[in-house]
CSV table of C-alpha atoms in Angstrom, one decimal:
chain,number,residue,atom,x,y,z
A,108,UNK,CA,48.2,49.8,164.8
A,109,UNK,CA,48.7,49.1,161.1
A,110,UNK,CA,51.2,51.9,160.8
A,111,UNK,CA,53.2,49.9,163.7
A,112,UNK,CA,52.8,47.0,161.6
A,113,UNK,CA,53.5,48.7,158.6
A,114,UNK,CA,56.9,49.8,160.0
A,115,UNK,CA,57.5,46.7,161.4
A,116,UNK,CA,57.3,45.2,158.2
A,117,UNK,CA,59.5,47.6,156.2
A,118,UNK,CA,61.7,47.3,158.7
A,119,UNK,CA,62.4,43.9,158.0
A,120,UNK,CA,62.4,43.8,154.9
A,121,UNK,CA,65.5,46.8,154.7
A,122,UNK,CA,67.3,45.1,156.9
A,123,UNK,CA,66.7,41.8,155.4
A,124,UNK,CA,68.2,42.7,152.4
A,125,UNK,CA,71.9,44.3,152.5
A,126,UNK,CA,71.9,47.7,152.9
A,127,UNK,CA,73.2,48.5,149.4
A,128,UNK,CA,71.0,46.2,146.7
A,129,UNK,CA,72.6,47.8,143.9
A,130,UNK,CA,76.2,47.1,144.6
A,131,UNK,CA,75.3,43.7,144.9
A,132,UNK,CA,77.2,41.5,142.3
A,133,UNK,CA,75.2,39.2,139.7
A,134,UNK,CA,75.0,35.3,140.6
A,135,UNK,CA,75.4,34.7,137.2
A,136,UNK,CA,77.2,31.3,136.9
A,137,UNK,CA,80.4,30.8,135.0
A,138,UNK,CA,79.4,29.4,131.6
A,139,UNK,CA,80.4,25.7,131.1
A,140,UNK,CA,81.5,26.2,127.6
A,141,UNK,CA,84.4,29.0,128.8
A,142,UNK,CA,85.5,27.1,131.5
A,143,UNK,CA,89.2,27.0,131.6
A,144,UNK,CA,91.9,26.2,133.9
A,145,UNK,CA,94.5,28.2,136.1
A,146,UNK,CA,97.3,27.0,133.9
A,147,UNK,CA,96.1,28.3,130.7
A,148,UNK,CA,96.5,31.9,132.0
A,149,UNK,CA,100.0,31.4,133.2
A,150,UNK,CA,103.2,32.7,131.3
A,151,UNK,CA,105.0,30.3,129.0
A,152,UNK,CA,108.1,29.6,131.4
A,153,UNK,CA,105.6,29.1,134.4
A,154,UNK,CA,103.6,26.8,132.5
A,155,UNK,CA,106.5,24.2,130.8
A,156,UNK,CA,108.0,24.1,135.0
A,157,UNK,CA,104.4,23.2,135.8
A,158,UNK,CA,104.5,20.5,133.4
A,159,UNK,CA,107.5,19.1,133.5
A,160,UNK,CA,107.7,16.2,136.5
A,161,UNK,CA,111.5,16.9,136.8
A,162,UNK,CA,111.9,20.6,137.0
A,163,UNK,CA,108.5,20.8,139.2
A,164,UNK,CA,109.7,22.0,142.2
A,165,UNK,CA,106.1,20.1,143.4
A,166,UNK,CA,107.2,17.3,143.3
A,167,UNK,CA,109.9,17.3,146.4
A,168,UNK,CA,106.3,17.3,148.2
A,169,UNK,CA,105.3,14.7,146.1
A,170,UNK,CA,107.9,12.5,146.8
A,171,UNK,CA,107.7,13.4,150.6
A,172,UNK,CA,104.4,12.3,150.8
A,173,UNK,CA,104.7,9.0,149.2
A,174,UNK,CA,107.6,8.1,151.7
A,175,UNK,CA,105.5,9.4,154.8
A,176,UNK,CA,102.3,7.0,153.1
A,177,UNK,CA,104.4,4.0,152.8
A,178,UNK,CA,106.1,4.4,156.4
A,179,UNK,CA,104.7,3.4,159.7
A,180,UNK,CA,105.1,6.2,162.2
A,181,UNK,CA,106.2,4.7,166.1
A,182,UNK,CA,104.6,1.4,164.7
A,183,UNK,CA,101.6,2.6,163.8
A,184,UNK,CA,100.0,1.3,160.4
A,185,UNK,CA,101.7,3.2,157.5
A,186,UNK,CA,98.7,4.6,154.7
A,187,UNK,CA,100.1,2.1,152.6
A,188,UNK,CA,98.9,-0.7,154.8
A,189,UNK,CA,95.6,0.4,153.9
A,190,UNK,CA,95.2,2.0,150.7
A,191,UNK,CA,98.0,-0.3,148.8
A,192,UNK,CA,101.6,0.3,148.7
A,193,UNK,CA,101.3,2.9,145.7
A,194,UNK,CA,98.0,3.9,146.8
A,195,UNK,CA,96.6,2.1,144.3
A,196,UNK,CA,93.0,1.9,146.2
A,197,UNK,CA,93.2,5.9,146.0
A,198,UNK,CA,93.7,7.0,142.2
A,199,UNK,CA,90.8,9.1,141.6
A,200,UNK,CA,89.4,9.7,145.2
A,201,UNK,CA,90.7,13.6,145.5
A,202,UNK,CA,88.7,14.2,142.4
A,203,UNK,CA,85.2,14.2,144.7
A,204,UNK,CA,86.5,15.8,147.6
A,205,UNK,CA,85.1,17.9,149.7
A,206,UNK,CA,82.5,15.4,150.4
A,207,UNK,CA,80.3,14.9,153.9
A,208,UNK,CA,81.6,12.2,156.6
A,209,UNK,CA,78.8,10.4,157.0
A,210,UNK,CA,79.6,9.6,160.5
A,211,UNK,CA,79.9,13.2,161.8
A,212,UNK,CA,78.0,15.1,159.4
A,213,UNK,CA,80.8,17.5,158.7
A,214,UNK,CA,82.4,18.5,155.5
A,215,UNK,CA,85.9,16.9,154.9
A,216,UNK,CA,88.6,17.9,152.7
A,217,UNK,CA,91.7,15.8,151.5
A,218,UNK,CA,93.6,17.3,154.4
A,219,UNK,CA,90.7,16.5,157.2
A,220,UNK,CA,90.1,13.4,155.8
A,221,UNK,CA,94.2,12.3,156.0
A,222,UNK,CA,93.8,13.8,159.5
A,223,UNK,CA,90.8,11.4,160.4
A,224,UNK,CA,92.9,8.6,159.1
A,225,UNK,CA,95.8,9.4,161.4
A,226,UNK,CA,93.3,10.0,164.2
A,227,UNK,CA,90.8,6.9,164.0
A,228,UNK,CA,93.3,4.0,162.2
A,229,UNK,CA,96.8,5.5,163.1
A,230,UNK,CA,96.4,6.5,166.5
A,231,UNK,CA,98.6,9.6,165.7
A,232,UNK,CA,98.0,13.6,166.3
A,233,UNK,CA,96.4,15.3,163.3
A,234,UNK,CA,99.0,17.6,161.4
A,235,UNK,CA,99.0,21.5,161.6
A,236,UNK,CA,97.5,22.6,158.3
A,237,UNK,CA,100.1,24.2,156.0
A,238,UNK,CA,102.7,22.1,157.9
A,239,UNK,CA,105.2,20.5,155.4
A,240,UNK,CA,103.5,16.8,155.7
A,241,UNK,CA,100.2,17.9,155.6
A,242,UNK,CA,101.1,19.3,152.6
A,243,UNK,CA,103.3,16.6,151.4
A,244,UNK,CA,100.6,14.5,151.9
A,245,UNK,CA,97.7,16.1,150.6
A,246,UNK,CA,100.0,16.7,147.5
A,247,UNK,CA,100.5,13.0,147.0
A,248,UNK,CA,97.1,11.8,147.7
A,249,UNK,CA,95.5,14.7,145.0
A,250,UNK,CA,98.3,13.6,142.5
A,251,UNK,CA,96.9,10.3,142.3
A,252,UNK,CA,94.0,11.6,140.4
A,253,UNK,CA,95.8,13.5,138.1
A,254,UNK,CA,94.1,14.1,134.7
A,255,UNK,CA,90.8,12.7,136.2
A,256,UNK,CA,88.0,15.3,135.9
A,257,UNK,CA,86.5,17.4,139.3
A,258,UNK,CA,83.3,15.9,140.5
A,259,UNK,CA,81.8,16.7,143.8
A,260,UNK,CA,78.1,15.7,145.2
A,261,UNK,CA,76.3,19.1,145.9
A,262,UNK,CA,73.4,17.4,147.3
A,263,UNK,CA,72.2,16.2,150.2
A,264,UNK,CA,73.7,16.8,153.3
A,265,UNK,CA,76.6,19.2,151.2
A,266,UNK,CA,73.9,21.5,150.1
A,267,UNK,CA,74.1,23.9,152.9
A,268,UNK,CA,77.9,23.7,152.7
A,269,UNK,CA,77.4,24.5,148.8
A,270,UNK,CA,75.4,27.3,149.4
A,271,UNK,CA,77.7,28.6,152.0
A,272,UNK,CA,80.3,28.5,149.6
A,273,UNK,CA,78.6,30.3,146.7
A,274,UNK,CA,77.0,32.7,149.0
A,275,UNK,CA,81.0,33.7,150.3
A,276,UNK,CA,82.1,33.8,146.4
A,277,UNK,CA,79.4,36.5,145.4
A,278,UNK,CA,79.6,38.6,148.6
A,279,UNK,CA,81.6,42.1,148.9
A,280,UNK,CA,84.3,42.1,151.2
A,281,UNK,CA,86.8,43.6,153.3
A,282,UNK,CA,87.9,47.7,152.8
A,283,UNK,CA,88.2,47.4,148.8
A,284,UNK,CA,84.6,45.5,149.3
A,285,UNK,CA,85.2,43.2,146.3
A,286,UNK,CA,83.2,39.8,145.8
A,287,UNK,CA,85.2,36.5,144.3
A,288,UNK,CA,83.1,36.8,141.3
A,289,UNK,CA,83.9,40.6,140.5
A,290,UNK,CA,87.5,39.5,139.8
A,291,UNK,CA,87.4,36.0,138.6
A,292,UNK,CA,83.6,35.6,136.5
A,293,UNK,CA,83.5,39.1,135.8
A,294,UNK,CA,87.2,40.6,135.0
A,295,UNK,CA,89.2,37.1,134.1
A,296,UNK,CA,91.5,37.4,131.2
A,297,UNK,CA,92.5,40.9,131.9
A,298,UNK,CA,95.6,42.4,134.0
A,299,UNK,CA,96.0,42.9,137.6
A,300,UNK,CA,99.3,44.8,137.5
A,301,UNK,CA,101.9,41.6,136.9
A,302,UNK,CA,98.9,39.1,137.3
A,303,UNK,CA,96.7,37.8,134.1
A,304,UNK,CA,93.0,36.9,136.4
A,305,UNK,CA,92.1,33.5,136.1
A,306,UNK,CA,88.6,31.7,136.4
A,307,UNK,CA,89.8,31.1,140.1
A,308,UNK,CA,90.0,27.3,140.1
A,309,UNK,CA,90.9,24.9,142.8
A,310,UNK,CA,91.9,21.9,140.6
A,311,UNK,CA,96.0,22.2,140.6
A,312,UNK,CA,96.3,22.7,144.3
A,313,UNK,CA,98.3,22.1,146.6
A,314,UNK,CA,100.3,24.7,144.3
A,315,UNK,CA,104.1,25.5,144.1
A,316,UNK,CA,103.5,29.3,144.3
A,317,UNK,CA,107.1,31.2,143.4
A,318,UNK,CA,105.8,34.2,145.6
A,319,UNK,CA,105.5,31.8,148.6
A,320,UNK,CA,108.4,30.0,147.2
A,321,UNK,CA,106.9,26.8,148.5
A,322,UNK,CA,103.9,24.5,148.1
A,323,UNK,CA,100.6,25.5,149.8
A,324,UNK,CA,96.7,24.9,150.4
A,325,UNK,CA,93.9,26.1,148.5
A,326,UNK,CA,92.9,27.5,152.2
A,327,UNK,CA,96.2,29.8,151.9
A,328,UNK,CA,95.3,30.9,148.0
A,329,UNK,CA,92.0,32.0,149.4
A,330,UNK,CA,93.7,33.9,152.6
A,331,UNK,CA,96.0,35.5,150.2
A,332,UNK,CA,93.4,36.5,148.0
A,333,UNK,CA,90.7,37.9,151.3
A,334,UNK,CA,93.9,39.8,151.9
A,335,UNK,CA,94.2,41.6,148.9
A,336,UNK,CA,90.9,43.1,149.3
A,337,UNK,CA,91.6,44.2,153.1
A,338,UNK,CA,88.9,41.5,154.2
A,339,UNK,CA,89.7,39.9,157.6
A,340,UNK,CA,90.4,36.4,156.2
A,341,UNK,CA,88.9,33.3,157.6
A,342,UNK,CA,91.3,30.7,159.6
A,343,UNK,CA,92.5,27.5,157.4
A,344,UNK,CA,90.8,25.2,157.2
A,345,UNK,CA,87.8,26.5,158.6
A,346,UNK,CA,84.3,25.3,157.6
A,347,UNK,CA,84.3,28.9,155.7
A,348,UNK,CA,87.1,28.1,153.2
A,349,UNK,CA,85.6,24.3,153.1
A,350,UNK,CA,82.5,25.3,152.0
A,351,UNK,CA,84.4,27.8,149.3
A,352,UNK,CA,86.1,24.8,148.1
A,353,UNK,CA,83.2,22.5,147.5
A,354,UNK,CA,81.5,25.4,145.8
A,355,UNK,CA,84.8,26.4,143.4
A,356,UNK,CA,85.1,22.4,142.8
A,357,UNK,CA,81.2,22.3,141.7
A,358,UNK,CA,82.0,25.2,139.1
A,359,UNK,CA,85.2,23.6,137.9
A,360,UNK,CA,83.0,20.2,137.5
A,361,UNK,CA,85.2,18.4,134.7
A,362,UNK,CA,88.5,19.7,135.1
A,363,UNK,CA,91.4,17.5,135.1
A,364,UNK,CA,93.2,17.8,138.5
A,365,UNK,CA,96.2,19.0,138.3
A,366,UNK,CA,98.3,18.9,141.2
A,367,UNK,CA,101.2,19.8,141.9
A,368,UNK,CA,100.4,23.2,140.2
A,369,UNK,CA,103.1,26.4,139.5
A,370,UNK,CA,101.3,29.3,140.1
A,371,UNK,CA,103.5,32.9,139.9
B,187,UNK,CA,53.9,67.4,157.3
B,188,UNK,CA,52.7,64.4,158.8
B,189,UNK,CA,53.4,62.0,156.3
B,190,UNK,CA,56.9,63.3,155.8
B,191,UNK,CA,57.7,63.2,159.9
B,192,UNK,CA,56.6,59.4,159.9
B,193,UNK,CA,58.5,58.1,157.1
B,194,UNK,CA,61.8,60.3,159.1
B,195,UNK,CA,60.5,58.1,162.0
B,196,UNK,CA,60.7,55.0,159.8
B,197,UNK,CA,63.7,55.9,158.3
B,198,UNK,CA,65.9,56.6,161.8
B,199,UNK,CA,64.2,53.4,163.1
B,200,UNK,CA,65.2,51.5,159.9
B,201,UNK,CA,69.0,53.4,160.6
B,202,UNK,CA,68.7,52.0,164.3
B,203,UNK,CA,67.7,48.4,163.4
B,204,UNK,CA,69.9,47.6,161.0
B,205,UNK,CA,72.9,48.4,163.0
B,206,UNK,CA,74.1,51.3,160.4
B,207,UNK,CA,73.8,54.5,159.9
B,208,UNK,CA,72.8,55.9,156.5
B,209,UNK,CA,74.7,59.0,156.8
B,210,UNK,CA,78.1,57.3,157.1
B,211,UNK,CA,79.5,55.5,154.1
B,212,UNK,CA,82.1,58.2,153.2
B,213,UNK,CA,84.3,59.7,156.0
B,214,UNK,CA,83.6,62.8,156.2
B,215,UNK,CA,80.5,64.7,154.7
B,216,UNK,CA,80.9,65.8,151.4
B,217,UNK,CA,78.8,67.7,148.9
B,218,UNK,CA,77.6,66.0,146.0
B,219,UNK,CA,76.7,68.1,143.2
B,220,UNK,CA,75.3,65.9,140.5
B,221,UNK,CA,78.5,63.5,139.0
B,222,UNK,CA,81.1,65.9,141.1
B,223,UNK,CA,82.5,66.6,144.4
B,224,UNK,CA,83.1,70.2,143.8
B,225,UNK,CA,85.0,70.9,146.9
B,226,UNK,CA,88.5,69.7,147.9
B,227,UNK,CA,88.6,66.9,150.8
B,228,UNK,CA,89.5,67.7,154.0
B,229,UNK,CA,90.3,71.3,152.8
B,230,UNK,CA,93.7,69.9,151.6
B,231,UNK,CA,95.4,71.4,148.7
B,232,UNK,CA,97.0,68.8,146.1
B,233,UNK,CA,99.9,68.1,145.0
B,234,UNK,CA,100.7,66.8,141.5
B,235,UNK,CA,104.2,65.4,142.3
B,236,UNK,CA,102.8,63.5,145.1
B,237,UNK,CA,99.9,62.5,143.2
B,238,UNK,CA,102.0,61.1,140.5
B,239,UNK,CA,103.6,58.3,143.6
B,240,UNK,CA,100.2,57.6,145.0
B,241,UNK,CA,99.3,56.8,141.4
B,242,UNK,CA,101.8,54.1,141.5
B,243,UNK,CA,103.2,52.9,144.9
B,244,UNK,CA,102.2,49.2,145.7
B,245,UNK,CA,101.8,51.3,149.4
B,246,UNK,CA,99.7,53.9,148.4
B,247,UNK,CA,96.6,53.7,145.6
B,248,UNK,CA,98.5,51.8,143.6
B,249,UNK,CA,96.0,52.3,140.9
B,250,UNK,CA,98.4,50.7,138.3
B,251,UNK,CA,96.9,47.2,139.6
B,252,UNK,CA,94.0,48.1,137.5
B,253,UNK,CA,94.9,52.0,134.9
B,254,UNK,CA,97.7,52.3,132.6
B,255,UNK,CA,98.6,55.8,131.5
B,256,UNK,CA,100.5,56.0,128.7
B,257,UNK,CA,103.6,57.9,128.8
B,258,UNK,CA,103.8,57.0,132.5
B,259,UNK,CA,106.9,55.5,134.0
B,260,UNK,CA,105.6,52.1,135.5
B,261,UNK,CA,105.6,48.8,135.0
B,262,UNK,CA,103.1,46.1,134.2
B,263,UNK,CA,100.0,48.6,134.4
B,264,UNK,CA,96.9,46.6,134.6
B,265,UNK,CA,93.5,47.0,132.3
B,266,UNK,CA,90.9,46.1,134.8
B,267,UNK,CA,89.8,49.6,134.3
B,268,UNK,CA,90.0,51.7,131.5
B,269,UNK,CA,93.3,53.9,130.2
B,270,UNK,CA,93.1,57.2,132.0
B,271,UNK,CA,95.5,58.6,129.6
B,272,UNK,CA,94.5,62.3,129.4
B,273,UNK,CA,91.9,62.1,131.7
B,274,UNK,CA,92.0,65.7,132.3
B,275,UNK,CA,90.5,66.6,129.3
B,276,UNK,CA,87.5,64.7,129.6
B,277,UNK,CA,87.2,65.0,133.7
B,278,UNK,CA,86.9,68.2,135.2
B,279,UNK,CA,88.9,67.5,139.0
B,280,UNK,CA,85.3,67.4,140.9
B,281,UNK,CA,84.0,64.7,138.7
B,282,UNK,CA,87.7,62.9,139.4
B,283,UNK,CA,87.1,63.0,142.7
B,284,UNK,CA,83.4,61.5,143.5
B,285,UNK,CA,85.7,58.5,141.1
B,286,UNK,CA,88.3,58.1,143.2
B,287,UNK,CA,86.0,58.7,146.5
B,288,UNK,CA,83.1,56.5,145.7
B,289,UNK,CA,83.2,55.1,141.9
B,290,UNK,CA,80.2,52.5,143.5
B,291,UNK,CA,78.3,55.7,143.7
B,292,UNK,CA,78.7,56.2,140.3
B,293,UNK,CA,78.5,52.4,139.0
B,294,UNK,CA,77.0,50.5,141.6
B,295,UNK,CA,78.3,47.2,140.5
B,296,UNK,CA,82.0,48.1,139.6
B,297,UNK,CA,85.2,46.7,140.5
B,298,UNK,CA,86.8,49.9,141.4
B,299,UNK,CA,87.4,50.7,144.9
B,300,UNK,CA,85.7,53.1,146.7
B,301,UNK,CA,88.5,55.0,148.4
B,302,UNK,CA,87.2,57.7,150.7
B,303,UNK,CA,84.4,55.2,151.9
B,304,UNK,CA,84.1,53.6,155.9
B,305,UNK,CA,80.6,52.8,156.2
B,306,UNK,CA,78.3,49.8,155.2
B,307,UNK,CA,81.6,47.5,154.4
B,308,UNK,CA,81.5,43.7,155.5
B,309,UNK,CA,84.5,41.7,157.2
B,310,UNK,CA,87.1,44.7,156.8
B,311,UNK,CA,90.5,43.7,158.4
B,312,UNK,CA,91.0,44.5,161.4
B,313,UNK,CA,93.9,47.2,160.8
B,314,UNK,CA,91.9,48.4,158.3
B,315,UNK,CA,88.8,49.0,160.1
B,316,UNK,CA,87.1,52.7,160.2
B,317,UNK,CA,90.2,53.9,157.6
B,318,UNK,CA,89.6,55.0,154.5
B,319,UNK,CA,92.0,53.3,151.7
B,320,UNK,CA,93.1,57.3,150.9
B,321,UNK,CA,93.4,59.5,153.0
B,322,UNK,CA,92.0,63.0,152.0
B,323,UNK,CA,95.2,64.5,151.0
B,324,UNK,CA,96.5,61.7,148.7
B,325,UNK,CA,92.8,61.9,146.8
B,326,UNK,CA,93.9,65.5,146.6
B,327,UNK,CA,96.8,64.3,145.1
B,328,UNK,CA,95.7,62.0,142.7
B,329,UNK,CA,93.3,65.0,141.3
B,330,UNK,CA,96.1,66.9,141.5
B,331,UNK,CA,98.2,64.9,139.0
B,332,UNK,CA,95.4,63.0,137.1
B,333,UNK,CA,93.8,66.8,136.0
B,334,UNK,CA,97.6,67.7,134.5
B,335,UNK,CA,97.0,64.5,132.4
B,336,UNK,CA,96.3,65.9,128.8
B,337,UNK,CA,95.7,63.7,125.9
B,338,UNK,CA,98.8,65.0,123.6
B,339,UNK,CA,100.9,63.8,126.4
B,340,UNK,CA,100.7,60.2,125.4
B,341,UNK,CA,101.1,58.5,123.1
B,342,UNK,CA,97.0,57.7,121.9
């Protein structure tokens, strides 16, 4: 009888635990005082297109956006007729997103939250994520709080969401069974073939990426980068890649947002 | 004897419960014989020429992402990993190959791939799934070449 329970007991604590405890990577946290962003790690050329507003292939998105804000679509309410013509009632907003809807209970990014717009005031279809408007959109709503440091709320109702998030960025994955944190707390600053490893922040996306040779999500960074290790990646703009953004927006906490990025 | 036949009980019960099995995580059976795999893979014979490609093709190990070699014809070689510039003078090619096979075997918490390795893996891709990332001629291969490595050959 106590050997039954004895076995019972081992066996749930084995199995509790992942089978391999000493491949699991350290939760150390990225130290405040290193914290850098993606554009400090990029190549000179990659960095003066980044910041210069005319060469910035970003900012045909930009521009995009602001026109599809300002417009009414089939004489529905434009953005603007909310949110002030230059979305003036906007300017710093992106900076604490993702955040809870209090209404549903679900975590929203700048994306599902322009989506719930168009649903609940516009009376319009939400847009395919990674379509051109989403984008365009998202783009001009994030640029409005450009320079204004990355705060999110953690707690609360987001805590489970934040733990998700952390818990995805320190697990092994896919056939190369790499974690987030082996390349990007552990191996940033060093060379990935072409690539210099950054700290694997969020805050200049949506990002003009020359490889895609187009804007895109943070959602298509993160596929990109499941990819690379051979890990099945999770669909955009799935509560999965939401909660990894809220947790990468927590450890870039003071960043200056910088959409829209260059990335290589 | 009985002590040793319960904890096997506990053990293929543990196996059972978990929904793994402990024997599996590389693809085949190998001897391990202490830091070494002594015995070729697969019973394949390498080939350094080939080796030298699997080395550095974006399609094979592309092992460049993360080695440099000096002397070696590539571009851009990373330094995730350590130069293995005359590696065969330090390694002998059993020792390579528990690396190349299983370097998480060796250094539980490393960045290096393990590449002869199928089992206990977490959200693989699906046309990835039950492969190894080499088969067991190209990590013939790579020991193949990376043994010829000798340090006057570089530059260091």
């Amino acid at each position: 009888m106590i050997r039954a329970g004895l076995i019972a007991c081992l066996v749930f604590a084995a199995c509790s635990a992942p089978p391999e405890e000493a491949g699991t990577p350290v939760r150390d946290p990225l130290p405040d005082d290193i914290k850098r962003s993606g554009t400090a790690f990029l190549q000179p050329d990659t960095r003066a297109l980044q910041a210069d507003d005319f060469a910035n292939p970003g900012f045909l998105w930009i521009d995009r956006g602001e026109k599809l804000f300002r417009a009414g679509v089939d004489g529905s309410k434009a953005c603007a007729a909310c949110h002030g013509e230059d979305g003036a009632d906007l300017v710093g907003a992106a900076a604490h997103y993702p955040q809870v809807d209090a209404a549903s209970g679900e975590l929203v990014n700048i994306e599902g939250r322009i989506n719930q717009c168009r649903e609940q005031h516009q009376s319009l279809p939400p847009l395919d994520y990674e379509s051109d408007d989403l984008l365009a959109l998202t783009a001009y709503v994030s640029h409005l709080s450009r320079g204004e440091p990355v705060s999110v709320d953690v707690s609360g109702p987001a805590a489970r969401y934040y733990e998700m998030g952390r818990d995805y960025f320190f697990t092994r994955r896919g056939q190369l069974n790499l974690a987030c944190s082996q390349c990007h707390n552990e191996h940033w600053g060093e060379k990935l073939r072409g690539d210099t490893i950054s700290q694997g922040h969020g805050n200049a996306f949506p990002a003009y990426r020359l490889e895609w040779q187009t804007l895109g999500s943070l959602h298509r960074r993160l596929n990109d980068c499941d990819e690379g290790v051979r890990a099945e990646p999770m669909p955009l703009g799935s509560d999965t890649y939401k909660a990894v953004e809220l947790y990468l927006a927590k450890r870039a906490e003071g960043l200056p947002i910088e959409t829209p990025g260059v990335r290589r | 004897m009985r002590a040793v036949s319960w904890a096997m009980a506990a053990g293929l019960l543990l196996a059972a419960a978990c929904g793994y099995e402990t024997g599996q995580r590389l693809t085949e059976p190998v001897t391990i014989d202490g830091d070494a795999i002594p015995a070729p893979l697969g019973g394949e014979t390498g080939d350094a020429a080939r080796g030298k490609a699997v080395f550095t093709d974006r399609e094979q190990g592309h092992c460049v992402l993360c080695h440099a070699v000096a002397g070696l014809d590539a571009e851009f070689q990373g330094n995730v990993g350590p130069p293995l510039t005359g590696l065969g003078d330090r390694l002998t090619p059993g020792q390579i190959r528990l690396r190349i096979a299983d370097a998480q075997r060796i250094w539980p918490q490393t960045v290096m791939p393990s590449y002869y390795r199928t089992g206990g893996l977490n959200q693989v891709g699906e046309a990835y799934r039950g492969e190894p990332a080499l088969s067991a001629r190209q990590i013939e291969d790579l020991v193949a070449w990376l043994s010829t490595l000798k340090t006057q050959d570089g530059e260091e």
